[in-house]
GROMACS .gro file of C-alpha atoms in nm:
model
  112
    1UNK     CA    1  -9.626   5.744  -5.659
    2UNK     CA    2  -9.551   6.015  -5.908
    3UNK     CA    3  -9.867   5.959  -6.110
    4UNK     CA    4 -10.105   5.930  -5.812
    5UNK     CA    5 -10.400   5.700  -5.858
    6UNK     CA    6 -10.335   5.513  -6.182
    7UNK     CA    7 -10.699   5.401  -6.223
    8UNK     CA    8 -10.808   5.767  -6.234
    9UNK     CA    9 -10.556   5.831  -6.514
   10UNK     CA   10 -10.684   5.532  -6.709
   11UNK     CA   11 -11.041   5.660  -6.676
   12UNK     CA   12 -10.930   6.002  -6.800
   13UNK     CA   13 -10.763   5.842  -7.104
   14UNK     CA   14 -11.083   5.647  -7.177
   15UNK     CA   15 -11.278   5.975  -7.177
   16UNK     CA   16 -11.046   6.145  -7.428
   17UNK     CA   17 -11.225   6.025  -7.747
   18UNK     CA   18 -11.559   6.149  -7.614
   19UNK     CA   19 -11.405   6.484  -7.520
   20UNK     CA   20 -11.249   6.511  -7.867
   21UNK     CA   21 -11.583   6.435  -8.034
   22UNK     CA   22 -11.761   6.699  -7.825
   23UNK     CA   23 -11.490   6.955  -7.907
   24UNK     CA   24 -11.523   6.879  -8.279
   25UNK     CA   25 -11.901   6.920  -8.261
   26UNK     CA   26 -11.866   7.254  -8.079
   27UNK     CA   27 -11.614   7.376  -8.338
   28UNK     CA   28 -11.846   7.257  -8.615
   29UNK     CA   29 -12.109   7.492  -8.479
   30UNK     CA   30 -11.875   7.785  -8.406
   31UNK     CA   31 -11.690   7.801  -8.739
   32UNK     CA   32 -11.989   7.860  -8.972
   33UNK     CA   33 -12.124   8.121  -8.729
   34UNK     CA   34 -11.789   8.300  -8.723
   35UNK     CA   35 -11.774   8.294  -9.104
   36UNK     CA   36 -12.130   8.422  -9.138
   37UNK     CA   37 -12.133   8.696  -8.875
   38UNK     CA   38 -11.768   8.782  -8.817
   39UNK     CA   39 -11.586   8.784  -8.484
   40UNK     CA   40 -11.797   9.027  -8.279
   41UNK     CA   41 -12.144   8.930  -8.400
   42UNK     CA   42 -12.032   8.567  -8.399
   43UNK     CA   43 -11.956   8.585  -8.025
   44UNK     CA   44 -12.301   8.732  -7.961
   45UNK     CA   45 -12.464   8.465  -8.176
   46UNK     CA   46 -12.277   8.192  -7.983
   47UNK     CA   47 -12.390   8.346  -7.654
   48UNK     CA   48 -12.751   8.335  -7.772
   49UNK     CA   49 -12.712   7.976  -7.899
   50UNK     CA   50 -12.552   7.864  -7.573
   51UNK     CA   51 -12.830   8.027  -7.371
   52UNK     CA   52 -13.092   7.862  -7.591
   53UNK     CA   53 -12.923   7.521  -7.555
   54UNK     CA   54 -12.912   7.558  -7.175
   55UNK     CA   55 -13.277   7.667  -7.165
   56UNK     CA   56 -13.385   7.377  -7.386
   57UNK     CA   57 -13.181   7.131  -7.178
   58UNK     CA   58 -13.328   7.269  -6.857
   59UNK     CA   59 -13.680   7.251  -7.004
   60UNK     CA   60 -13.631   6.891  -7.116
   61UNK     CA   61 -13.490   6.802  -6.772
   62UNK     CA   62 -13.793   6.955  -6.599
   63UNK     CA   63 -14.033   6.790  -6.843
   64UNK     CA   64 -13.881   6.442  -6.808
   65UNK     CA   65 -13.822   6.465  -6.431
   66UNK     CA   66 -13.512   6.326  -6.261
   67UNK     CA   67 -13.629   5.963  -6.231
   68UNK     CA   68 -13.698   5.934  -6.604
   69UNK     CA   69 -13.359   6.087  -6.679
   70UNK     CA   70 -13.188   5.841  -6.443
   71UNK     CA   71 -13.372   5.551  -6.610
   72UNK     CA   72 -13.252   5.673  -6.950
   73UNK     CA   73 -12.893   5.697  -6.824
   74UNK     CA   74 -12.915   5.347  -6.675
   75UNK     CA   75 -13.040   5.209  -7.008
   76UNK     CA   76 -12.758   5.393  -7.185
   77UNK     CA   77 -12.505   5.214  -6.962
   78UNK     CA   78 -12.651   4.878  -7.068
   79UNK     CA   79 -12.580   4.942  -7.437
   80UNK     CA   80 -12.262   4.782  -7.571
   81UNK     CA   81 -11.967   5.024  -7.568
   82UNK     CA   82 -11.889   4.964  -7.936
   83UNK     CA   83 -12.240   5.070  -8.037
   84UNK     CA   84 -12.202   5.392  -7.837
   85UNK     CA   85 -11.860   5.455  -7.990
   86UNK     CA   86 -11.992   5.396  -8.343
   87UNK     CA   87 -12.291   5.624  -8.278
   88UNK     CA   88 -12.060   5.895  -8.142
   89UNK     CA   89 -11.833   5.873  -8.446
   90UNK     CA   90 -12.131   5.877  -8.682
   91UNK     CA   91 -12.289   6.180  -8.516
   92UNK     CA   92 -11.957   6.366  -8.511
   93UNK     CA   93 -11.891   6.296  -8.881
   94UNK     CA   94 -12.245   6.402  -8.979
   95UNK     CA   95 -12.214   6.728  -8.783
   96UNK     CA   96 -11.869   6.796  -8.935
   97UNK     CA   97 -11.993   6.735  -9.291
   98UNK     CA   98 -12.296   6.956  -9.229
   99UNK     CA   99 -12.067   7.227  -9.091
  100UNK     CA  100 -11.842   7.207  -9.399
  101UNK     CA  101 -12.143   7.230  -9.632
  102UNK     CA  102 -12.285   7.532  -9.444
  103UNK     CA  103 -11.944   7.704  -9.428
  104UNK     CA  104 -11.886   7.661  -9.802
  105UNK     CA  105 -12.235   7.791  -9.874
  106UNK     CA  106 -12.179   8.098  -9.654
  107UNK     CA  107 -11.841   8.171  -9.814
  108UNK     CA  108 -11.986   8.139 -10.164
  109UNK     CA  109 -12.267   8.386 -10.077
  110UNK     CA  110 -12.030   8.641  -9.920
  111UNK     CA  111 -11.917   8.937 -10.126
  112UNK     CA  112 -11.551   9.024 -10.083
   0.00000   0.00000   0.00000
């Protein structure tokens, strides 16, 4: 039909809240950095932070090995969806509030 495989669309819609939460967390990190360093230095700082996050993730992956990581993912699938949703919302709200607090602090310290 016009919409193709409907089950794939439903799965994509189910993923939207998680994608939104991840985007909010990324913005919560980017905005205080942009305020603190400005556009050009802020881009460089984000590049360094992204590289550090990838390096840390790669290091953790190597340290835990693939089988341990798969076991952790399997256990994560066994947790009730509502608990995961609540944890995601809680983490997102905490990161947003922390971002607001840092941004306000940076703005107050800036001299215009």
